[in-house]
Short mmCIF file of C-alpha atoms and ligand atoms in Angstrom, two decimals:
data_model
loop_
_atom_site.label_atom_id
_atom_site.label_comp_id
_atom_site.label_asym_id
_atom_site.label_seq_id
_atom_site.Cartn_x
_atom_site.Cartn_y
_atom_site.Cartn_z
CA UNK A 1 -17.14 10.41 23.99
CA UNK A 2 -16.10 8.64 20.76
CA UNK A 3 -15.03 5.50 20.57
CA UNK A 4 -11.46 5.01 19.93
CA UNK A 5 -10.97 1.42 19.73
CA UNK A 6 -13.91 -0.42 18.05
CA UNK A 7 -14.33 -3.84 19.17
CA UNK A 8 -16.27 -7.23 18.17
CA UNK A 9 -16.56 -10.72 19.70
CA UNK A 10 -15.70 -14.09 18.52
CA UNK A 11 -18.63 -14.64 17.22
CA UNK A 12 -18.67 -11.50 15.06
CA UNK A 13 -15.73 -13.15 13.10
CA UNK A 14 -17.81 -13.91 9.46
CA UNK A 15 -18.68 -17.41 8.79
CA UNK A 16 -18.46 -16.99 5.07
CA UNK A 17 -15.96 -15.47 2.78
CA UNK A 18 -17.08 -12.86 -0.36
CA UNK A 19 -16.28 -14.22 -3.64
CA UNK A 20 -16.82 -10.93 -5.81
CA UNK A 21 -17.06 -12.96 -8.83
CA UNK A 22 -20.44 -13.29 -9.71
CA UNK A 23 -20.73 -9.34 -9.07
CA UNK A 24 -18.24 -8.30 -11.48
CA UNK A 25 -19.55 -5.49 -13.78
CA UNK A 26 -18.25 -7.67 -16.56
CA UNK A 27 -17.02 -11.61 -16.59
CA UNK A 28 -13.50 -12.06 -15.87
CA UNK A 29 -10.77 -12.08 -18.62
CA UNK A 30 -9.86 -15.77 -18.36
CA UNK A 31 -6.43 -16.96 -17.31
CA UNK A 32 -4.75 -18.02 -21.08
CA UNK A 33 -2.36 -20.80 -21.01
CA UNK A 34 0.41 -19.95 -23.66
CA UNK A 35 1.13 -22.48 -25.28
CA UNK A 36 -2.73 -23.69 -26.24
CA UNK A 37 -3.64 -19.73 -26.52
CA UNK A 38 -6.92 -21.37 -24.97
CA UNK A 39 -8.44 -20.74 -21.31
CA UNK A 40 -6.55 -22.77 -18.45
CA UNK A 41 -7.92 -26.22 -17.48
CA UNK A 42 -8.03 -26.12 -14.32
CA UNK A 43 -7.72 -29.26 -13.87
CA UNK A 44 -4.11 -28.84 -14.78
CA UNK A 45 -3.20 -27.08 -12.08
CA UNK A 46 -3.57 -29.75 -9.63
CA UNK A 47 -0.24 -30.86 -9.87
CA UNK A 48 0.55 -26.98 -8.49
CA UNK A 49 -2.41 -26.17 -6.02
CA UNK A 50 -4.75 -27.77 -3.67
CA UNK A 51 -8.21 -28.95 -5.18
CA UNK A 52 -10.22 -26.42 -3.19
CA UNK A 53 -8.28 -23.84 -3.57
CA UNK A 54 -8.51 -24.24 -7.43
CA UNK A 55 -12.46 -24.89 -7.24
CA UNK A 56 -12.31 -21.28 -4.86
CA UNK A 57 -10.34 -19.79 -7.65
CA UNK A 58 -13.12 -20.60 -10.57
CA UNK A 59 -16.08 -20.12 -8.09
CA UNK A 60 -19.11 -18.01 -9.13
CA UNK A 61 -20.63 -18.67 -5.80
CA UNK A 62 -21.03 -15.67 -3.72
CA UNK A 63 -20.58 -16.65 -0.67
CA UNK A 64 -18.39 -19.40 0.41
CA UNK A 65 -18.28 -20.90 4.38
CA UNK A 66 -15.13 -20.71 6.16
CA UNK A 67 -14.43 -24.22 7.80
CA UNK A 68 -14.50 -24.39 11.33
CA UNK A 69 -11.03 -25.20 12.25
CA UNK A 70 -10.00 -22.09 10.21
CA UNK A 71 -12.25 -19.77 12.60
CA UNK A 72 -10.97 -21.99 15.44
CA UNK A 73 -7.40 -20.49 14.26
CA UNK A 74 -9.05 -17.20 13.17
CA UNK A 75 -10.12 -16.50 16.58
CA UNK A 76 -6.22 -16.29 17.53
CA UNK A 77 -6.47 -12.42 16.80
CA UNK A 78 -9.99 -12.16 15.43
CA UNK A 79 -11.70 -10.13 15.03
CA UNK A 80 -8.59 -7.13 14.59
CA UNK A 81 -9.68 -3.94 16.31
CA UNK A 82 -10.67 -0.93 13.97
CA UNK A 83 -9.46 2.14 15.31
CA UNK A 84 -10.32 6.19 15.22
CA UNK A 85 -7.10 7.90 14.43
CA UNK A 86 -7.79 10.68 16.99
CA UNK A 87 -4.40 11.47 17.83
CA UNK A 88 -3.95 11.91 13.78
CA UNK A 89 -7.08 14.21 13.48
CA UNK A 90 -6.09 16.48 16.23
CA UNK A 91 -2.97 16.85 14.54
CA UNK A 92 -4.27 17.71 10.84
CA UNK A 93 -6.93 19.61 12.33
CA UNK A 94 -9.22 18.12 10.29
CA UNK A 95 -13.12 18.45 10.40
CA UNK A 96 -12.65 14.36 8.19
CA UNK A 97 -13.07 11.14 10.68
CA UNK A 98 -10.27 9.11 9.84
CA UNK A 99 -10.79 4.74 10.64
CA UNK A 100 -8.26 1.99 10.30
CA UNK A 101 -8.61 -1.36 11.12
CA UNK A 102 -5.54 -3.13 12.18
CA UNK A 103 -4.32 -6.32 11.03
CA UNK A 104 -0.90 -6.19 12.81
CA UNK A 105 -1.99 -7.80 15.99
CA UNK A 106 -1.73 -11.57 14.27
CA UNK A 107 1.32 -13.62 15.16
CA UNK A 108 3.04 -12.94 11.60
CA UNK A 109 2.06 -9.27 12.37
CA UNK A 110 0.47 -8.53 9.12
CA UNK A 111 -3.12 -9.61 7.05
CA UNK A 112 -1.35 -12.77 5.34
CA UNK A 113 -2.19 -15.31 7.86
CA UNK A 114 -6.18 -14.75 6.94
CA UNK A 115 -5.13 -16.63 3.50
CA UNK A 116 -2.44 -18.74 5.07
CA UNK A 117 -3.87 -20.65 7.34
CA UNK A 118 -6.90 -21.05 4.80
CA UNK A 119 -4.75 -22.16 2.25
CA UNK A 120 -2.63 -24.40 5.04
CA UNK A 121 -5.82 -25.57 6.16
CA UNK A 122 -7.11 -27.09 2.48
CA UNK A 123 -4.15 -28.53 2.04
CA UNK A 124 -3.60 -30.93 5.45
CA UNK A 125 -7.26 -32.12 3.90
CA UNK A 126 -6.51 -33.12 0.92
CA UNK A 127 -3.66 -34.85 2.59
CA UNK A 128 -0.90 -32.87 1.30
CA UNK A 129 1.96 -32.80 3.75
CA UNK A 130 3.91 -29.91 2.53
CA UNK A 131 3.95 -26.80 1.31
CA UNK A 132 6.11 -24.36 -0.44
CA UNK A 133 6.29 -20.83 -1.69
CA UNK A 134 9.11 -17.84 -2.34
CA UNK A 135 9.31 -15.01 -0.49
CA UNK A 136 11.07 -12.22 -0.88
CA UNK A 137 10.85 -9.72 2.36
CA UNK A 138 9.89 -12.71 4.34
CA UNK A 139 6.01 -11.20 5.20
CA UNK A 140 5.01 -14.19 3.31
CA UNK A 141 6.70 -16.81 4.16
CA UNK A 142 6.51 -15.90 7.80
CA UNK A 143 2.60 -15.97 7.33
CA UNK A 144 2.93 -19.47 5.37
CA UNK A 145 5.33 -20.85 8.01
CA UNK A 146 2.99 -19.98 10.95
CA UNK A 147 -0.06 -21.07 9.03
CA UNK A 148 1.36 -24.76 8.50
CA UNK A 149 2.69 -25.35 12.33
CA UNK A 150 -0.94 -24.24 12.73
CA UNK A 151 -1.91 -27.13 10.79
CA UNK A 152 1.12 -29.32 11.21
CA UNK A 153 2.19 -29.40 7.83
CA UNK A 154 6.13 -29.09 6.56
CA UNK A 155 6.97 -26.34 4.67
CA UNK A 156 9.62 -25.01 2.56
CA UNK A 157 9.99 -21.27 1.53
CA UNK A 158 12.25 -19.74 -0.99
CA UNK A 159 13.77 -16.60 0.47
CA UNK A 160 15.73 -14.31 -1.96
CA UNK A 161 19.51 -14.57 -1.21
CA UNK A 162 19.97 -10.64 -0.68
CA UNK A 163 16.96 -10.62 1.95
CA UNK A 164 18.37 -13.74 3.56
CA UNK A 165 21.31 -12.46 4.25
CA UNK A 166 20.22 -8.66 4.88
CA UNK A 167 16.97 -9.36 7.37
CA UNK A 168 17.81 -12.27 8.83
CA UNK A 169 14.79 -11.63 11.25
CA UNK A 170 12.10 -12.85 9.06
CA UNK A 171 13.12 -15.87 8.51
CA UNK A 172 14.31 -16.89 12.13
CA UNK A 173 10.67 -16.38 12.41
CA UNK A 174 9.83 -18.72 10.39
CA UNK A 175 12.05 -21.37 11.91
CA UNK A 176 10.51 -20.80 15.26
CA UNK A 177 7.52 -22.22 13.17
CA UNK A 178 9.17 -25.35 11.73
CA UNK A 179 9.84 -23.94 8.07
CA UNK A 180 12.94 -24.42 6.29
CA UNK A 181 14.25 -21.45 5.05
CA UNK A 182 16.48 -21.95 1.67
CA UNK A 183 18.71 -19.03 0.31
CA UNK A 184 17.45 -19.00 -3.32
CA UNK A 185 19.02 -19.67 -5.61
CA UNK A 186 19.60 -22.90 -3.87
CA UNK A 187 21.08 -26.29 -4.63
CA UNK A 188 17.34 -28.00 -3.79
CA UNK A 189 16.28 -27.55 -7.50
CA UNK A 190 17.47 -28.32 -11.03
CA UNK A 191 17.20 -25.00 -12.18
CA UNK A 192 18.42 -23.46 -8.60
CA UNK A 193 21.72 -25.49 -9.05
CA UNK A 194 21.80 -24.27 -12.97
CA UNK A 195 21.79 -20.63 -12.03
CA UNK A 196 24.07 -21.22 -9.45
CA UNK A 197 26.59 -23.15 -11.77
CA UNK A 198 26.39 -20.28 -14.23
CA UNK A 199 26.35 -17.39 -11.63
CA UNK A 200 27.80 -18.77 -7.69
CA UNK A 201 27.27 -15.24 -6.56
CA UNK A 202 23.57 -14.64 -8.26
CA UNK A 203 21.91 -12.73 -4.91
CA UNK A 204 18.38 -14.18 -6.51
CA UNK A 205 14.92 -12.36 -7.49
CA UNK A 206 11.88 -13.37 -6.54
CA UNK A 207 10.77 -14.78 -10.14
CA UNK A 208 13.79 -16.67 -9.57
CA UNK A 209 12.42 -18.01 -5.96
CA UNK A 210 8.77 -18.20 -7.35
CA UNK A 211 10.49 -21.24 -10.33
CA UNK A 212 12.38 -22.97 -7.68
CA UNK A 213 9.19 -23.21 -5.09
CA UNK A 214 6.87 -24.37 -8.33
CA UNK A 215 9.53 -26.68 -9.42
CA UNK A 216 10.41 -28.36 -5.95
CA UNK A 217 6.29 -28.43 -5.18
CA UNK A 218 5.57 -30.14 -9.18
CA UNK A 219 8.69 -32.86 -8.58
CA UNK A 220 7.56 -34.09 -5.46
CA UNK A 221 4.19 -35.95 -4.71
CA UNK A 222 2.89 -34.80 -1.69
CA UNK A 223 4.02 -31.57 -1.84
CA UNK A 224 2.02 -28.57 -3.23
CA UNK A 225 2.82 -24.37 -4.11
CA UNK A 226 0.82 -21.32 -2.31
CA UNK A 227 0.67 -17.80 -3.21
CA UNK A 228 0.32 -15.32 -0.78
CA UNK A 229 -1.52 -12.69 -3.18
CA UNK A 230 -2.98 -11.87 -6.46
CA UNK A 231 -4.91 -14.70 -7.42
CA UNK A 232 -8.82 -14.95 -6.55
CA UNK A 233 -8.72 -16.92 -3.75
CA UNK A 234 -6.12 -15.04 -1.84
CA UNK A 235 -8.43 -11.91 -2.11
CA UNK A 236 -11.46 -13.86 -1.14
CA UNK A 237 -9.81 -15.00 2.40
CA UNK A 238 -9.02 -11.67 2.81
CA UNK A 239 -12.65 -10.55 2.40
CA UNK A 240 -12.76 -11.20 6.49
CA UNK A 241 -11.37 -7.88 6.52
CA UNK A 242 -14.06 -5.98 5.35
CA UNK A 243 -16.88 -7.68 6.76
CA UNK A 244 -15.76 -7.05 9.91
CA UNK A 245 -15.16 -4.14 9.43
CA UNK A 246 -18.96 -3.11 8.31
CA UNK A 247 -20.18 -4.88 11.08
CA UNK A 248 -17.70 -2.28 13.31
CA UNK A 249 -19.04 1.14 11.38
CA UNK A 250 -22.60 -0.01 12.17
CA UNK A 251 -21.63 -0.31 16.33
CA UNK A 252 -20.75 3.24 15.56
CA UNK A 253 -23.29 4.37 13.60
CA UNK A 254 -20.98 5.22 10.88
CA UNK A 255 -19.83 4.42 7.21
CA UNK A 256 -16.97 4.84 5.13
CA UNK A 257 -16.99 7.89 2.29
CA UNK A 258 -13.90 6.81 0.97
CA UNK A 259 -11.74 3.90 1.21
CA UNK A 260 -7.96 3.52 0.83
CA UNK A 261 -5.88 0.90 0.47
CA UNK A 262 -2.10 -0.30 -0.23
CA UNK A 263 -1.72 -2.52 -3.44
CA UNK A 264 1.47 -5.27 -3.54
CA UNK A 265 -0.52 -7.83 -5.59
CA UNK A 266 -3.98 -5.93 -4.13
CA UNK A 267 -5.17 -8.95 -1.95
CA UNK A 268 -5.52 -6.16 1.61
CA UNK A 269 -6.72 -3.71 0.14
CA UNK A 270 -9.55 -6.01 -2.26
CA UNK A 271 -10.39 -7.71 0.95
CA UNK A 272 -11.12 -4.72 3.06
CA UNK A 273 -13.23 -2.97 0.09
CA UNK A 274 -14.75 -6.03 -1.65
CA UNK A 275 -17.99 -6.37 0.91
CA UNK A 276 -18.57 -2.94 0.94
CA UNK A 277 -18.64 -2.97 -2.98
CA UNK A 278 -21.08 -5.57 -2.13
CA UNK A 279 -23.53 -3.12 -0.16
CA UNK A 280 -23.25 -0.71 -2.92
CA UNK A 281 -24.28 -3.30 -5.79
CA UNK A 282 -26.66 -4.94 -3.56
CA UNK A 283 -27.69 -1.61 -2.32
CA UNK A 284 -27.55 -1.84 1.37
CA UNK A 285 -24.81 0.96 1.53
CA UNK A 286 -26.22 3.72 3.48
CA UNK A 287 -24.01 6.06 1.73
CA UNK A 288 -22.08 6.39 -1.64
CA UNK A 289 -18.77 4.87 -1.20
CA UNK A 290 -15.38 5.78 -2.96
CA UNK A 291 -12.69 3.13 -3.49
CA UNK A 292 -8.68 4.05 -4.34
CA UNK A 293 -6.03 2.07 -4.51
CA UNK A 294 -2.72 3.29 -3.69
CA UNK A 295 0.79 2.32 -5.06
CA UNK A 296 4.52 3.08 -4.99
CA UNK A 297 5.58 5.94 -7.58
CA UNK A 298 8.12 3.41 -7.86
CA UNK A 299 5.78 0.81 -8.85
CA UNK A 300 3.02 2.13 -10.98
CA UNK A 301 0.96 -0.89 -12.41
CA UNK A 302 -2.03 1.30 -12.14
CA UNK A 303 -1.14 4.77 -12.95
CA UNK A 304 1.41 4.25 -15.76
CA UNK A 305 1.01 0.07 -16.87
CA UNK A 306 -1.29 -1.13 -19.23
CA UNK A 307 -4.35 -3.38 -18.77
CA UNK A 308 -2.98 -6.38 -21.09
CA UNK A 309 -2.15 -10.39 -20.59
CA UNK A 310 0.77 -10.94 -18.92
CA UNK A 311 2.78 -13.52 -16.94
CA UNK A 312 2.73 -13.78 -13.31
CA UNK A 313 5.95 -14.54 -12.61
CA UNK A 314 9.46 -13.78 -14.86
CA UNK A 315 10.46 -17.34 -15.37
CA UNK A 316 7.20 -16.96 -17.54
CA UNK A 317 5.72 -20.10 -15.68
CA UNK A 318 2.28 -18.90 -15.14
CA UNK A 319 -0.61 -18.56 -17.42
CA UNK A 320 -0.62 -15.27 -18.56
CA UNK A 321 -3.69 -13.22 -16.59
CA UNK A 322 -5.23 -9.76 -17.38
CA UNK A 323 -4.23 -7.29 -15.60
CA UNK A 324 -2.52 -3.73 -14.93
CA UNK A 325 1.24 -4.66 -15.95
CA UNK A 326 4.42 -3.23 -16.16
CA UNK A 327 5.79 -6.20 -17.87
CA UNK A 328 6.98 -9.82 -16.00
CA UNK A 329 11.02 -8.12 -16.54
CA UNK A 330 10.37 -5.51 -14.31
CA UNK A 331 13.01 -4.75 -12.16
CA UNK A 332 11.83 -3.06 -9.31
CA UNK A 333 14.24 0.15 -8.36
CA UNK A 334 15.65 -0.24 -4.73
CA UNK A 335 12.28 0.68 -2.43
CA UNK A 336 11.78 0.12 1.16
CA UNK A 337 7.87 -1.59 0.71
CA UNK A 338 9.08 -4.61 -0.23
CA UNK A 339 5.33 -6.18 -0.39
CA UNK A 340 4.68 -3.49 -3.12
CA UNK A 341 7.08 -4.07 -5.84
CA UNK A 342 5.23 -6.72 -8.10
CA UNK A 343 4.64 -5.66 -11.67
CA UNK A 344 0.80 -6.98 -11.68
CA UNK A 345 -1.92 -6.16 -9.50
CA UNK A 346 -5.09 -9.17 -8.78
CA UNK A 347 -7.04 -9.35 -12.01
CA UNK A 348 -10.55 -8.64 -10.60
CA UNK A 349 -8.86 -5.22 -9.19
CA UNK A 350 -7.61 -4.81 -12.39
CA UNK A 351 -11.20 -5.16 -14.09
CA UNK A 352 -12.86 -2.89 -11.63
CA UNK A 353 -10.34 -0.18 -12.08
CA UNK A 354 -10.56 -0.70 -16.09
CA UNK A 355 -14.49 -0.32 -15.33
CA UNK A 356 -14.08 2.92 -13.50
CA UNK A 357 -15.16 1.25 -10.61
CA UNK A 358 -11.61 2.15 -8.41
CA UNK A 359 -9.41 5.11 -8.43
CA UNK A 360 -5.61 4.92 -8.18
CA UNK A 361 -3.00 7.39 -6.21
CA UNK A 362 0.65 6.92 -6.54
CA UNK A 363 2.94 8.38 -3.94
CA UNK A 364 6.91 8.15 -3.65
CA UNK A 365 8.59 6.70 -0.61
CA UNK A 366 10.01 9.66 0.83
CA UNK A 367 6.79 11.56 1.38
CA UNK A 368 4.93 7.89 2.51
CA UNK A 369 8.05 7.62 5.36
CA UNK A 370 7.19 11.16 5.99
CA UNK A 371 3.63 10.46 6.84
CA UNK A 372 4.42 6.71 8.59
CA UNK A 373 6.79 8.80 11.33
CA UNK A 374 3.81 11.47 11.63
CA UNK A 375 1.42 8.57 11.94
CA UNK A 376 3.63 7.04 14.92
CA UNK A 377 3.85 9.51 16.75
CA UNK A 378 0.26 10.44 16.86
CA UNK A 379 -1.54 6.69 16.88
CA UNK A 380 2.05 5.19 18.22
CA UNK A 381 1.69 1.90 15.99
CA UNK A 382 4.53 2.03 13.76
CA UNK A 383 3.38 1.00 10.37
CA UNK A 384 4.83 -1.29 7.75
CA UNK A 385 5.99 1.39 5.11
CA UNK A 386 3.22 -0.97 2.62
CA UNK A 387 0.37 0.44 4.73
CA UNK A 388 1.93 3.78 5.30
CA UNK A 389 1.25 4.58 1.00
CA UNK A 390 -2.36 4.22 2.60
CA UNK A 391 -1.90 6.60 5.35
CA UNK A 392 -0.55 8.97 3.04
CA UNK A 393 -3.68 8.79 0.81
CA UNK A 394 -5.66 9.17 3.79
CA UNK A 395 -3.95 12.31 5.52
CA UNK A 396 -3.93 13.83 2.14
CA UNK A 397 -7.82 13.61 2.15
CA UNK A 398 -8.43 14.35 5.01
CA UNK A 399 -6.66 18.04 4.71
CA UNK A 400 -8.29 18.68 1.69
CA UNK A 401 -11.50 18.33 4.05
CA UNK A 402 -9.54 21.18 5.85
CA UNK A 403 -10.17 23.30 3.50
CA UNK A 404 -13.53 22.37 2.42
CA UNK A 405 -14.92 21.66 5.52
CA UNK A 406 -16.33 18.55 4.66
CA UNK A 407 -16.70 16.15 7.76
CA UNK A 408 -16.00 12.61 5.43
CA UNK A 409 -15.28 8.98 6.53
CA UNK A 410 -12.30 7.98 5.60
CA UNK A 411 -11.33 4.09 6.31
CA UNK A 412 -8.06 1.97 5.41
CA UNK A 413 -6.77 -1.06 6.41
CA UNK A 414 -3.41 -1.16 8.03
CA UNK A 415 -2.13 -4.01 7.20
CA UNK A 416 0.67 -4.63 9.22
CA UNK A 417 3.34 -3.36 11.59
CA UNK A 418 6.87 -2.05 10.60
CA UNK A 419 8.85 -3.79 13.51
CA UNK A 420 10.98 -5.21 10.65
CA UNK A 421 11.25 -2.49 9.00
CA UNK A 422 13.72 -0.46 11.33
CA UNK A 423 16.58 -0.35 8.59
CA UNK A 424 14.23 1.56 6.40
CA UNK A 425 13.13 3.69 8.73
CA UNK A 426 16.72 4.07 9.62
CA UNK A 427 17.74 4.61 6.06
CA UNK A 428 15.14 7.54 6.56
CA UNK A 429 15.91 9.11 9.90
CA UNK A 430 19.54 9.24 8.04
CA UNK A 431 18.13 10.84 4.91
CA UNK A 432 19.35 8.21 2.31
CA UNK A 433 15.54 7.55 0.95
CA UNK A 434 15.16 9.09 -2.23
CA UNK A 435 12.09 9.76 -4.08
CA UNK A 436 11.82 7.62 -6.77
CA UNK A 437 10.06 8.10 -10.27
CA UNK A 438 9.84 4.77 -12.43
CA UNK A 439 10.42 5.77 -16.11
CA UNK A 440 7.69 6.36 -18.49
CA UNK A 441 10.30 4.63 -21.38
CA UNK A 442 11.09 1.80 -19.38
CA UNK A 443 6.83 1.09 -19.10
CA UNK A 444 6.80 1.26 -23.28
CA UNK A 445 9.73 -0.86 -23.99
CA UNK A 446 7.87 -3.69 -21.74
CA UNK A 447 4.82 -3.35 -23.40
CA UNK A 448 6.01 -3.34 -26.76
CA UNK A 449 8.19 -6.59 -25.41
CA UNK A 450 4.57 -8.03 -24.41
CA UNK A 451 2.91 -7.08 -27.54
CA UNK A 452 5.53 -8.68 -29.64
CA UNK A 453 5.47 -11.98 -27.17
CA UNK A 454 1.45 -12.68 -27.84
CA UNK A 455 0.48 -10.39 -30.38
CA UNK A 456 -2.92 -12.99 -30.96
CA UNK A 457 -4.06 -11.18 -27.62
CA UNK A 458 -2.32 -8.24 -26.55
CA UNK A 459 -2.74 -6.82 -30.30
CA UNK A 460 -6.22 -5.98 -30.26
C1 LIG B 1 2.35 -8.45 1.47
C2 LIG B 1 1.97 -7.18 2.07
C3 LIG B 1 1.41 -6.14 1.30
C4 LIG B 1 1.16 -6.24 -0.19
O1 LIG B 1 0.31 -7.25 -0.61
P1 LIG B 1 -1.24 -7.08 -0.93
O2 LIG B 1 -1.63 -8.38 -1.51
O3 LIG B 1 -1.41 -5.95 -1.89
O4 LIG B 1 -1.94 -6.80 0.34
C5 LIG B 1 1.06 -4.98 1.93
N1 LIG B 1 1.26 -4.81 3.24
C6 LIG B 1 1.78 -5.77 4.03
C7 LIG B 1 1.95 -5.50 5.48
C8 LIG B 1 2.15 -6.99 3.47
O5 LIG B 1 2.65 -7.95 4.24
#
């Protein structure tokens, strides 16, 4: 009988995260700070994150030890179950074995929390007291929100206005966990109440909710900013993932051929790949292992941006990172994966796909709602549509097994459940999803507007 449901114990949760640094195939492009054109200090960014989390950022160390009280918290919904998507294989008829580990059974329902309560956790030591960070479908936040009552820390998120008011779920979520929720753009910030003056009906962005949460955590003293993706140390808190998840295929006796994975800012699918890029540069991987990231059609940083130095935000606030871009003014088109509409990916993604180390798939939303409905009805979890670009990637593998008879591994992480997500999935069920092609002209103009920005490093 196989096993359908792939279980560990407390104790299996890792006591370490990966930090993939030192096992780059090349050093990492450093941050650049504009204004210097020289590498960030990082000492200047204390006034935005917490100490350790900037030390994580810069680490070369390999392997870094998850404090006890985060495991304490971990163990919550730790170890998440991987799964054997019989019900999905039956239906493709498919000779492929088809794995996904489930990240949906934490409180916030998604992978966030791994990072969030990490990132809550380094602050209450330092002695910060509160917290802030945007959010724009409220995944986020939520995740931020629960990680500080976890810790008892305040915190203030910046929703987008339009979300706000149009899922309203999200953030009474977050209230149940002590947040406050502010419409953004708000009247808690200088430049929130200068928008507003110019524009009282402005419905926000979430470059506009990413300056107010920098700007309110910079003015006060005690108060510091989080990110819930991208940067280094999101990706190495979410390297849990994929420990676990080795430790899982060897119960089983088996290993992954492929692995797919979802990319927003890339910190999921990076944290369920990164340790088993480990095994295979370290070689203890049993078998060759293939790595592809997946992305929106509507959202192509991979398949149609260019690797250059850009801004991570649009109020151009950031250092400007390397990475798979299509320009901070992107405005993403109307999709229903809100966690996948940023223009950049994380920058050590970026380097490994740059270093042909990771492939890249790009599907549009109506065929990725086509295979989330497929996927409920045969596993019954109803994914978050983010996750569902991963099933899609994974059911299209495993019928071209079909027809080559091939019995592969195939492994994703889902990342999260789509009980939010019901006015999508509405918007589908009524056929008003379209399929949705970002312009090739619309990628040029941005990079030409990047080129002409810093031409002393996006020139060369
Ligand atoms: C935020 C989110 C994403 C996108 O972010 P990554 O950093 O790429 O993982 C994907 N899926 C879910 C469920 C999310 O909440």
């Amino acid at each position: 009988m196989v096993s359908r449901k792939i279980m560990l114990n407390e104790e299996d949760i890792p006591k370490q995260w990966y930090n993939i640094a030192p096992d780059l195939p090349k050093p990492l492009p450093p941050p650049i700070s504009p204004e210097t054109k020289e590498p960030v200090n990082p000492s200047a960014l204390e006034p935005i994150f917490a100490k350790e989390l900037i030390k994580q950022e810069i680490s070369q160390e390999r392997w870094i030890k998850i404090p006890e009280e985060v495991r304490e918290v971990y163990r919550i919904w730790r170890p998440t179950p991987l799964y054997r998507a019989t019900g999905l294989e039956k239906a493709l008829k498919t000779p492929a074995k088809i794995y996904y580990k489930y990240e949906g059974v934490s409180p916030p329902g998604s992978h966030k929390p791994n990072t969030a309560v990490a990132q809550a956790y380094y602050n209450m030591k330092q002695g910060i007291e509160r917290i802030t960070t945007e959010t724009g479908a409220g995944q986020w936040g939520s995740a931020l929100a629960y990680g500080c009552s976890m810790f008892g820390l305040e915190c203030a998120v910046y929703m987008v206005k339009v979300s706000y008011q149009q899922k309203p779920y999200r953030k009474v979520m977050m209230e149940n966990w002590g947040a406050q929720v502010h419409a953004s753009p708000s009247n808690n910030t200088e430049f929130g109440r200068r928008v507003l003056e110019d524009d009282p009906k402005n419905s926000g962005s979430l470059g506009l909710a990413i300056s107010e949460a920098m700007e309110d955590a910079v003015s006060h003293d005690n108060t510091r900013y989080t990110l819930g993706s991208v940067l280094s140390h999101v990706l190495l808190h979410q390297t849990v993932i994929g420990q676990e998840a080795i430790k899982q295929f060897e119960q089983i006796d088996d290993y992954p051929d492929i692995i797919f994975g979802c990319i927003g800012g890339g910190s999921s699918f990076s944290g369920a790949f990164y340790p088993f890029y480990y095994d295979k540069v370290s070689n203890h991987a049993p078998k060759d292992c293939e790595f592809v990231a997946v992305e929106p059609t509507a959202c192509p940083s991979m398949t149609k941006g260019n690797y250059m130095y850009d801004h991570a935000d649009v109020a151009r606030m950031t250092p400007l990172f390397k990475m798979y871009t299509l320009g901070h003014t992107f405005i993403p088109p109307p999709i229903h994966a809100g966690g996948l509409r940023y223009h950049g990916k994380a920058p050590t993604l970026c380097l490994l796909h740059k270093e042909g180390k990771v492939g890249v798939k790009a599907y549009n939303q109506l065929e990725v709602f086509e295979t989330a409905i497929l996927f409920s009805r045969t596993e019954g979890v109803v994914p978050a549509p983010e996750p569902a670009h991963a099933i899609k990637a994974a059911v299209d593998e495993a019928l071209r097994c079909k027809e080559t008879g091939e019995e592969k591994t195939i492994f994703f992480p889902l990342c999260g459940h789509g009980y939010f997500d019901m006015q999508a999935y509405d918007d589908y069920h009524s056929g008003k999803l379209k399929a949705y092609e970002y312009p090739k002209e619309k990628v040029d103009e941005a990079m030409k507007e990047l080129r002409d920005l810093y031409p002393w490093i996006n020139d060369q």
